[in-house]
Amino acid sequence: MNAAQAIDFYFDLSSPYSYIASEWIDAVAARHGRTVEWHAILLGATFQAAELKSPVSYPLKREYSLRDFERSARFAGVPMTIPARFPIPTQNAARVFWWLKSSDPGRANAWVRECMRAYFTRAVDLSDPAALEQLAGQFGLDAEACAAAWNDPTWKVALKSANDAAIARGVFGAPFFVVDGEPFWGNDRRAQIERWLEAGPF
Amino acid sequence: MNAAQAIDFYFDLSSPYSYIASEWIDAVAARHGRTVEWHAILLGATFQAAELKSPVSYPLKREYSLRDFERSARFAGVPMTIPARFPIPTQNAARVFWWLKSSDPGRANAWVRECMRAYFTRAVDLSDPAALEQLAGQFGLDAEACAAAWNDPTWKVALKSANDAAIARGVFGAPFFVVDGEPFWGNDRRAQIERWLEAGPF
């Protein structure tokens, strides 16, 4: 095991379990001398590749999932209220992530944390360009430059490439982690990830 | 909260995560002064009601799931090797459960524990009547009486009623637990169940 090897963290900005995981992954990694490589992707793309759908699109599972999202957040100590409009398309915010990451990965990670907190605690609709521009401005970005970025073919392609690379690696849902080549799917794999980081493969 | 209230535990005998949960649920409940009401059901019935399929029936998710089953078992300290023939139909063994439960619930629970251990550690094919009769005999049951039970309309109806009751309660997968009316789906909700039993609703 290479202690310096980064943990790959795949997330979708509209995924409640991704949001919960985004609130602990950096701290857990740091405790074990690891860094985290954040990858904004779209669940729509991985669901299509894996022939899956959102858990809230199924009868019975929908009601349970809506309950479990917020209970799992409380369990993790993360504030969350599922917005009335859920899920939402998040490609614009994700393209801004890849644009920022090209020059400042730390800033890109902070941007998506801000997006998820805004959506899951204040119901800021990330799919609404005006709301997203306002959020970007509050975050300290140039709102017009952000809008230009999400309309720029360069960052559209960057996001599509990120989706394709994730799918090629076996990612079918989010959050999804790869630690030393080992795949872990779901916020609820935190305990297994922690054991792996602590004591190696099991 | 009524400390004496039983935990409802729904499982399918061919479900790896149900098997893992079956190895800890009684001990966890007992530590908190609770009992467990075991319910053998068929995932085929709940999947149909909820328009779901087995995780191993999807591309990408299949490979991950097969890896995660055994890793999650190792994490829980439960021996498991996914049999070459997986999943299998388990209605006969489940009917024997409901037959035994009608007179001796403890014996019924022991029977399904024996079935899951046999399938998940020695690849005993529970869907093969001859193999199931042999297992029943080794377990100390009258093999012919077992075969008569699984062919008896009474126990066919009992299993179907158990499936219907589970679905009516919102069960869409397995293992599924109901604690004080609160639903928990998945072996990986163990930590949440333990917190609930320890400190009540959260």
Short mmCIF file of C-alpha atoms in Angstrom, two decimals:
data_model
loop_
_atom_site.label_atom_id
_atom_site.label_comp_id
_atom_site.label_asym_id
_atom_site.label_seq_id
_atom_site.Cartn_x
_atom_site.Cartn_y
_atom_site.Cartn_z
CA MET A 1 0.00 0.00 0.00
CA ASN A 2 1.28 3.44 -0.93
CA ALA A 3 0.34 5.76 1.94
CA ALA A 4 0.58 8.78 -0.36
CA GLN A 5 -1.92 7.44 -2.90
CA ALA A 6 -4.96 9.69 -3.32
CA ILE A 7 -8.49 8.44 -2.74
CA ASP A 8 -10.71 8.94 -5.78
CA PHE A 9 -14.10 10.37 -4.82
CA TYR A 10 -16.87 10.42 -7.45
CA PHE A 11 -19.99 12.42 -6.65
CA ASP A 12 -23.09 13.97 -8.22
CA LEU A 13 -24.16 17.37 -6.89
CA SER A 14 -27.81 16.29 -6.67
CA SER A 15 -27.04 13.07 -4.75
CA PRO A 16 -27.90 13.22 -1.02
CA TYR A 17 -25.53 10.43 -0.10
CA SER A 18 -22.76 12.15 -2.11
CA TYR A 19 -23.37 15.31 -0.10
CA ILE A 20 -23.09 13.44 3.20
CA ALA A 21 -19.87 11.78 2.04
CA SER A 22 -18.46 15.11 0.86
CA GLU A 23 -18.66 16.31 4.45
CA TRP A 24 -16.40 13.57 5.86
CA ILE A 25 -14.13 12.23 3.10
CA ASP A 26 -11.39 14.86 3.37
CA ALA A 27 -11.13 14.55 7.17
CA VAL A 28 -11.10 10.75 7.08
CA ALA A 29 -8.42 10.76 4.38
CA ALA A 30 -6.30 13.33 6.23
CA ARG A 31 -6.36 11.26 9.42
CA HIS A 32 -4.62 8.53 7.43
CA GLY A 33 -2.18 10.75 5.56
CA ARG A 34 -4.16 10.57 2.33
CA THR A 35 -5.44 13.19 -0.06
CA VAL A 36 -8.69 13.07 -2.02
CA GLU A 37 -9.09 13.53 -5.74
CA TRP A 38 -12.63 14.89 -6.29
CA HIS A 39 -14.49 13.96 -9.49
CA ALA A 40 -17.78 15.71 -10.29
CA ILE A 41 -19.86 13.40 -12.48
CA LEU A 42 -23.49 13.05 -13.54
CA LEU A 43 -25.47 10.12 -12.17
CA GLY A 44 -27.64 10.33 -15.28
CA ALA A 45 -24.66 9.15 -17.33
CA THR A 46 -23.63 6.31 -15.01
CA PHE A 47 -27.25 5.18 -14.54
CA GLN A 48 -27.62 4.97 -18.32
CA ALA A 49 -24.41 2.95 -18.70
CA ALA A 50 -25.40 0.59 -15.89
CA GLU A 51 -29.10 0.45 -16.86
CA LEU A 52 -30.04 1.84 -13.45
CA LYS A 53 -32.40 4.58 -12.26
CA SER A 54 -32.61 6.86 -9.25
CA PRO A 55 -33.87 5.13 -6.07
CA VAL A 56 -36.68 7.70 -5.90
CA SER A 57 -38.01 6.60 -9.29
CA TYR A 58 -39.27 3.27 -7.91
CA PRO A 59 -42.47 2.59 -5.97
CA LEU A 60 -41.88 1.63 -2.29
CA LYS A 61 -38.16 2.38 -2.53
CA ARG A 62 -38.95 6.06 -3.18
CA GLU A 63 -40.68 6.64 0.15
CA TYR A 64 -37.99 4.77 2.07
CA SER A 65 -35.16 6.58 0.31
CA LEU A 66 -36.55 10.04 1.03
CA ARG A 67 -36.73 9.05 4.70
CA ASP A 68 -33.31 7.44 4.72
CA PHE A 69 -31.53 10.41 3.08
CA GLU A 70 -32.37 12.72 5.97
CA ARG A 71 -31.97 10.06 8.67
CA SER A 72 -28.53 9.13 7.30
CA ALA A 73 -27.60 12.83 7.30
CA ARG A 74 -28.69 13.18 10.94
CA PHE A 75 -26.73 10.03 11.75
CA ALA A 76 -23.62 11.64 10.23
CA GLY A 77 -24.31 15.00 11.86
CA VAL A 78 -24.81 16.74 8.52
CA PRO A 79 -27.66 19.25 8.11
CA MET A 80 -30.01 18.26 5.24
CA THR A 81 -33.50 18.96 4.00
CA ILE A 82 -34.39 17.34 0.69
CA PRO A 83 -35.65 20.19 -1.52
CA ALA A 84 -39.14 20.05 -3.02
CA ARG A 85 -37.47 19.99 -6.42
CA PHE A 86 -35.37 16.82 -6.29
CA PRO A 87 -33.39 15.51 -8.04
CA ILE A 88 -32.17 18.26 -10.37
CA PRO A 89 -29.78 18.38 -13.34
CA THR A 90 -26.42 19.73 -12.20
CA GLN A 91 -24.26 19.83 -15.30
CA ASN A 92 -23.66 23.60 -15.15
CA ALA A 93 -22.31 23.52 -11.60
CA ALA A 94 -20.24 20.44 -12.45
CA ARG A 95 -18.71 22.14 -15.50
CA VAL A 96 -17.71 25.07 -13.28
CA PHE A 97 -16.00 22.49 -11.04
CA TRP A 98 -13.90 21.14 -13.92
CA TRP A 99 -13.10 24.67 -15.08
CA LEU A 100 -11.88 25.69 -11.61
CA LYS A 101 -10.04 22.39 -11.14
CA SER A 102 -7.95 23.08 -14.22
CA SER A 103 -6.21 25.87 -12.32
CA ASP A 104 -7.03 25.43 -8.60
CA PRO A 105 -8.30 22.01 -7.41
CA GLY A 106 -8.78 23.19 -3.83
CA ARG A 107 -11.02 26.01 -4.99
CA ALA A 108 -12.95 23.57 -7.22
CA ASN A 109 -13.57 21.28 -4.23
CA ALA A 110 -14.72 24.23 -2.12
CA TRP A 111 -17.10 25.25 -4.92
CA VAL A 112 -18.88 21.90 -5.04
CA ARG A 113 -19.07 21.74 -1.24
CA GLU A 114 -20.72 25.17 -1.38
CA CYS A 115 -23.12 23.98 -4.11
CA MET A 116 -24.20 20.88 -2.17
CA ARG A 117 -24.66 22.81 1.07
CA ALA A 118 -26.70 25.44 -0.78
CA TYR A 119 -28.92 22.84 -2.42
CA PHE A 120 -29.36 20.50 0.53
CA THR A 121 -29.75 23.08 3.30
CA ARG A 122 -31.26 26.14 1.55
CA ALA A 123 -32.90 24.54 -1.51
CA VAL A 124 -30.87 26.73 -3.88
CA ASP A 125 -31.80 25.35 -7.29
CA LEU A 126 -28.45 24.58 -8.94
CA SER A 127 -30.23 23.87 -12.22
CA ASP A 128 -31.49 27.45 -12.47
CA PRO A 129 -28.82 29.56 -14.24
CA ALA A 130 -29.79 32.75 -12.37
CA ALA A 131 -29.64 31.03 -8.98
CA LEU A 132 -26.33 29.41 -9.88
CA GLU A 133 -24.83 32.72 -11.01
CA GLN A 134 -25.94 34.31 -7.74
CA LEU A 135 -24.39 31.47 -5.74
CA ALA A 136 -21.15 31.79 -7.70
CA GLY A 137 -21.05 35.51 -6.95
CA GLN A 138 -21.63 34.92 -3.24
CA PHE A 139 -18.85 32.33 -3.33
CA GLY A 140 -16.50 34.96 -4.72
CA LEU A 141 -16.41 33.88 -8.35
CA ASP A 142 -17.11 36.08 -11.36
CA ALA A 143 -20.68 35.06 -12.18
CA GLU A 144 -20.38 35.92 -15.86
CA ALA A 145 -17.17 33.95 -16.19
CA CYS A 146 -18.94 30.97 -14.59
CA ALA A 147 -21.82 31.19 -17.04
CA ALA A 148 -19.31 31.42 -19.88
CA ALA A 149 -17.55 28.32 -18.51
CA TRP A 150 -20.67 26.18 -18.36
CA ASN A 151 -21.52 27.19 -21.95
CA ASP A 152 -17.97 26.53 -23.13
CA PRO A 153 -17.52 23.30 -25.17
CA THR A 154 -14.20 22.78 -23.37
CA TRP A 155 -15.89 22.22 -20.00
CA LYS A 156 -18.83 20.36 -21.52
CA VAL A 157 -16.30 17.92 -22.95
CA ALA A 158 -14.36 17.83 -19.68
CA LEU A 159 -17.48 16.75 -17.79
CA LYS A 160 -18.40 14.20 -20.43
CA SER A 161 -14.86 12.80 -20.31
CA ALA A 162 -15.09 12.58 -16.52
CA ASN A 163 -18.33 10.60 -16.82
CA ASP A 164 -16.82 8.29 -19.43
CA ALA A 165 -13.68 7.73 -17.37
CA ALA A 166 -15.75 6.95 -14.28
CA ILE A 167 -17.90 4.45 -16.17
CA ALA A 168 -14.78 2.84 -17.65
CA ARG A 169 -13.55 2.37 -14.09
CA GLY A 170 -16.78 0.64 -13.03
CA VAL A 171 -18.53 3.57 -11.37
CA PHE A 172 -22.31 3.03 -11.55
CA GLY A 173 -23.57 5.23 -8.69
CA ALA A 174 -22.50 7.93 -6.26
CA PRO A 175 -20.80 8.49 -3.99
CA PHE A 176 -18.19 6.07 -5.28
CA PHE A 177 -14.67 5.76 -3.92
CA VAL A 178 -11.58 4.00 -5.20
CA VAL A 179 -8.93 3.37 -2.56
CA ASP A 180 -5.72 1.65 -3.69
CA GLY A 181 -7.69 0.26 -6.63
CA GLU A 182 -10.48 -1.08 -4.39
CA PRO A 183 -14.00 0.18 -5.24
CA PHE A 184 -16.44 1.26 -2.52
CA TRP A 185 -19.96 2.40 -3.41
CA GLY A 186 -22.11 4.42 -1.05
CA ASN A 187 -21.87 6.74 1.91
CA ASP A 188 -22.57 3.65 4.02
CA ARG A 189 -19.22 2.12 3.09
CA ARG A 190 -17.47 4.69 5.30
CA ALA A 191 -16.65 2.15 8.02
CA GLN A 192 -15.11 -0.23 5.48
CA ILE A 193 -13.06 2.58 3.96
CA GLU A 194 -11.83 3.58 7.41
CA ARG A 195 -10.78 0.01 8.18
CA TRP A 196 -8.98 -0.19 4.84
CA LEU A 197 -7.11 3.05 5.50
CA GLU A 198 -6.29 1.96 9.04
CA ALA A 199 -5.17 -1.60 8.45
CA GLY A 200 -5.00 -2.22 4.72
CA PRO A 201 -6.87 -4.75 2.56
CA PHE A 202 -9.29 -7.12 4.32
CA MET B 1 -40.35 3.53 23.02
CA ASN B 2 -41.40 0.14 24.28
CA ALA B 3 -38.23 -1.73 25.23
CA ALA B 4 -40.03 -5.04 24.88
CA GLN B 5 -41.12 -4.46 21.30
CA ALA B 6 -39.75 -7.04 18.86
CA ILE B 7 -37.61 -6.08 15.88
CA ASP B 8 -39.06 -7.34 12.60
CA PHE B 9 -36.39 -8.90 10.40
CA TYR B 10 -37.26 -9.71 6.76
CA PHE B 11 -34.81 -11.83 4.82
CA ASP B 12 -34.43 -13.94 1.67
CA LEU B 13 -32.41 -17.13 1.98
CA SER B 14 -30.50 -16.41 -1.23
CA SER B 15 -29.57 -12.84 -0.22
CA PRO B 16 -25.92 -12.44 0.85
CA TYR B 17 -26.61 -9.28 2.86
CA SER B 18 -29.54 -11.05 4.58
CA TYR B 19 -27.19 -13.85 5.55
CA ILE B 20 -24.67 -11.42 7.06
CA ALA B 21 -27.45 -9.67 8.98
CA SER B 22 -28.84 -12.99 10.22
CA GLU B 23 -25.53 -13.56 11.96
CA TRP B 24 -25.73 -10.38 14.11
CA ILE B 25 -29.37 -9.34 14.49
CA ASP B 26 -30.24 -11.59 17.45
CA ALA B 27 -27.15 -10.59 19.44
CA VAL B 28 -27.63 -6.88 18.77
CA ALA B 29 -31.28 -7.09 19.77
CA ALA B 30 -30.50 -9.07 22.92
CA ARG B 31 -27.93 -6.48 24.04
CA HIS B 32 -30.80 -3.98 24.10
CA GLY B 33 -33.40 -6.24 25.68
CA ARG B 34 -35.19 -6.84 22.41
CA THR B 35 -36.34 -9.95 20.62
CA VAL B 36 -36.41 -10.51 16.87
CA GLU B 37 -39.36 -11.66 14.80
CA TRP B 38 -37.92 -13.43 11.76
CA HIS B 39 -39.84 -13.28 8.44
CA ALA B 40 -38.69 -15.46 5.54
CA ILE B 41 -39.77 -13.80 2.30
CA LEU B 42 -38.91 -14.01 -1.39
CA LEU B 43 -37.04 -11.10 -2.95
CA GLY B 44 -38.60 -12.07 -6.26
CA ALA B 45 -41.98 -10.97 -4.89
CA THR B 46 -40.77 -7.68 -3.40
CA PHE B 47 -38.69 -6.87 -6.48
CA GLN B 48 -41.77 -7.36 -8.64
CA ALA B 49 -43.91 -5.11 -6.42
CA ALA B 50 -41.24 -2.41 -6.34
CA GLU B 51 -40.23 -2.83 -10.02
CA LEU B 52 -36.69 -3.69 -8.94
CA LYS B 53 -34.21 -6.39 -9.92
CA SER B 54 -31.27 -8.12 -8.26
CA PRO B 55 -28.10 -5.99 -8.12
CA VAL B 56 -26.28 -8.76 -9.99
CA SER B 57 -28.65 -8.42 -12.96
CA TYR B 58 -27.17 -5.04 -13.95
CA PRO B 59 -23.96 -4.35 -15.89
CA LEU B 60 -21.18 -2.72 -13.78
CA LYS B 61 -23.18 -3.12 -10.56
CA ARG B 62 -22.97 -6.91 -10.90
CA GLU B 63 -19.18 -7.07 -10.70
CA TYR B 64 -19.07 -4.63 -7.79
CA SER B 65 -21.81 -6.43 -5.89
CA LEU B 66 -20.15 -9.82 -6.14
CA ARG B 67 -16.99 -8.23 -4.71
CA ASP B 68 -18.87 -6.29 -2.04
CA PHE B 69 -20.85 -9.32 -0.79
CA GLU B 70 -17.72 -11.16 0.29
CA ARG B 71 -15.87 -8.04 1.46
CA SER B 72 -18.87 -7.03 3.60
CA ALA B 73 -18.94 -10.55 5.05
CA ARG B 74 -15.24 -10.38 5.92
CA PHE B 75 -15.84 -6.93 7.45
CA ALA B 76 -18.54 -8.47 9.65
CA GLY B 77 -16.47 -11.56 10.44
CA VAL B 78 -18.91 -13.89 8.70
CA PRO B 79 -17.57 -16.71 6.49
CA MET B 80 -18.96 -16.48 2.94
CA THR B 81 -18.21 -17.73 -0.54
CA ILE B 82 -20.77 -16.80 -3.18
CA PRO B 83 -21.76 -20.11 -4.82
CA ALA B 84 -21.31 -20.59 -8.57
CA ARG B 85 -25.08 -20.97 -8.77
CA PHE B 86 -26.33 -17.63 -7.47
CA PRO B 87 -28.97 -16.45 -6.81
CA ILE B 88 -31.29 -19.44 -6.42
CA PRO B 89 -35.04 -19.82 -5.77
CA THR B 90 -35.60 -20.62 -2.10
CA GLN B 91 -39.34 -21.05 -1.73
CA ASN B 92 -39.12 -24.63 -0.47
CA ALA B 93 -36.76 -23.81 2.38
CA ALA B 94 -38.85 -20.73 3.22
CA ARG B 95 -42.06 -22.79 3.36
CA VAL B 96 -40.37 -25.14 5.79
CA PHE B 97 -39.54 -22.06 7.89
CA TRP B 98 -43.21 -21.02 8.06
CA TRP B 99 -44.24 -24.60 8.82
CA LEU B 100 -41.77 -24.87 11.71
CA LYS B 101 -42.63 -21.37 12.93
CA SER B 102 -46.26 -22.37 13.38
CA SER B 103 -45.22 -24.58 16.27
CA ASP B 104 -41.66 -23.60 17.28
CA PRO B 105 -40.33 -20.16 16.16
CA GLY B 106 -36.88 -20.76 17.68
CA ARG B 107 -36.49 -23.94 15.68
CA ALA B 108 -37.69 -22.14 12.54
CA ASN B 109 -35.04 -19.44 13.03
CA ALA B 110 -32.35 -22.07 13.58
CA TRP B 111 -33.45 -23.80 10.38
CA VAL B 112 -33.01 -20.71 8.20
CA ARG B 113 -29.67 -19.92 9.82
CA GLU B 114 -28.60 -23.47 8.94
CA CYS B 115 -29.89 -23.01 5.36
CA MET B 116 -27.98 -19.76 4.82
CA ARG B 117 -24.77 -21.13 6.32
CA ALA B 118 -25.07 -24.23 4.15
CA TYR B 119 -25.64 -22.19 0.99
CA PHE B 120 -23.11 -19.43 1.63
CA THR B 121 -20.28 -21.52 3.07
CA ARG B 122 -20.70 -24.97 1.48
CA ALA B 123 -22.68 -24.09 -1.69
CA VAL B 124 -25.51 -26.47 -0.70
CA ASP B 125 -28.12 -25.80 -3.39
CA LEU B 126 -31.28 -25.01 -1.43
CA SER B 127 -33.29 -25.06 -4.66
CA ASP B 128 -32.51 -28.73 -5.23
CA PRO B 129 -35.14 -30.85 -3.43
CA ALA B 130 -32.73 -33.74 -2.80
CA ALA B 131 -30.06 -31.44 -1.34
CA LEU B 132 -32.66 -29.68 0.78
CA GLU B 133 -34.05 -32.98 2.12
CA GLN B 134 -30.52 -34.06 3.00
CA LEU B 135 -29.87 -30.77 4.80
CA ALA B 136 -33.14 -31.10 6.69
CA GLY B 137 -32.18 -34.59 7.79
CA GLN B 138 -28.75 -33.43 8.98
CA PHE B 139 -30.48 -30.63 10.86
CA GLY B 140 -32.60 -33.21 12.68
CA LEU B 141 -35.85 -32.79 10.82
CA ASP B 142 -37.87 -35.54 9.17
CA ALA B 143 -36.89 -35.04 5.52
CA GLU B 144 -40.11 -36.50 4.18
CA ALA B 145 -42.22 -34.29 6.42
CA CYS B 146 -40.26 -31.29 5.15
CA ALA B 147 -40.90 -32.21 1.54
CA ALA B 148 -44.56 -32.68 2.37
CA ALA B 149 -44.60 -29.23 3.99
CA TRP B 150 -43.11 -27.43 1.00
CA ASN B 151 -45.65 -29.13 -1.26
CA ASP B 152 -48.53 -28.34 1.10
CA PRO B 153 -50.83 -25.49 -0.06
CA THR B 154 -51.01 -24.31 3.57
CA TRP B 155 -47.32 -23.36 3.64
CA LYS B 156 -47.36 -22.11 0.07
CA VAL B 157 -50.11 -19.71 1.11
CA ALA B 158 -48.28 -18.85 4.34
CA LEU B 159 -45.19 -17.77 2.38
CA LYS B 160 -47.25 -15.84 -0.13
CA SER B 161 -49.06 -14.08 2.72
CA ALA B 162 -45.72 -13.22 4.31
CA ASN B 163 -44.56 -11.66 1.03
CA ASP B 164 -47.80 -9.71 0.67
CA ALA B 165 -47.65 -8.47 4.27
CA ALA B 166 -44.04 -7.39 3.83
CA ILE B 167 -44.84 -5.48 0.64
CA ALA B 168 -47.84 -3.84 2.32
CA ARG B 169 -45.44 -2.64 5.01
CA GLY B 170 -43.11 -1.08 2.44
CA VAL B 171 -40.50 -3.85 2.26
CA PHE B 172 -38.81 -3.73 -1.17
CA GLY B 173 -35.51 -5.50 -0.48
CA ALA B 174 -33.66 -7.60 2.06
CA PRO B 175 -32.51 -7.60 4.71
CA PHE B 176 -35.18 -5.19 5.90
CA PHE B 177 -35.80 -4.30 9.53
CA VAL B 178 -38.63 -2.48 11.26
CA VAL B 179 -37.75 -1.13 14.70
CA ASP B 180 -40.52 0.69 16.61
CA GLY B 181 -42.19 1.34 13.26
CA GLU B 182 -39.00 2.76 11.71
CA PRO B 183 -37.84 1.02 8.49
CA PHE B 184 -34.18 0.19 7.90
CA TRP B 185 -33.05 -1.45 4.65
CA GLY B 186 -29.75 -3.23 4.30
CA ASN B 187 -27.08 -4.96 6.32
CA ASP B 188 -25.23 -1.63 6.19
CA ARG B 189 -27.87 0.05 8.36
CA ARG B 190 -26.58 -1.91 11.37
CA ALA B 191 -24.92 1.14 12.95
CA GLN B 192 -28.12 3.19 12.63
CA ILE B 193 -30.16 0.37 14.16
CA GLU B 194 -27.70 0.12 17.04
CA ARG B 195 -27.93 3.86 17.69
CA TRP B 196 -31.74 3.66 17.60
CA LEU B 197 -31.77 0.77 20.08
CA GLU B 198 -29.25 2.54 22.31
CA ALA B 199 -30.67 6.05 22.36
CA GLY B 200 -34.03 6.02 20.61
CA PRO B 201 -35.20 7.93 17.53
CA PHE B 202 -32.71 10.31 15.87
#
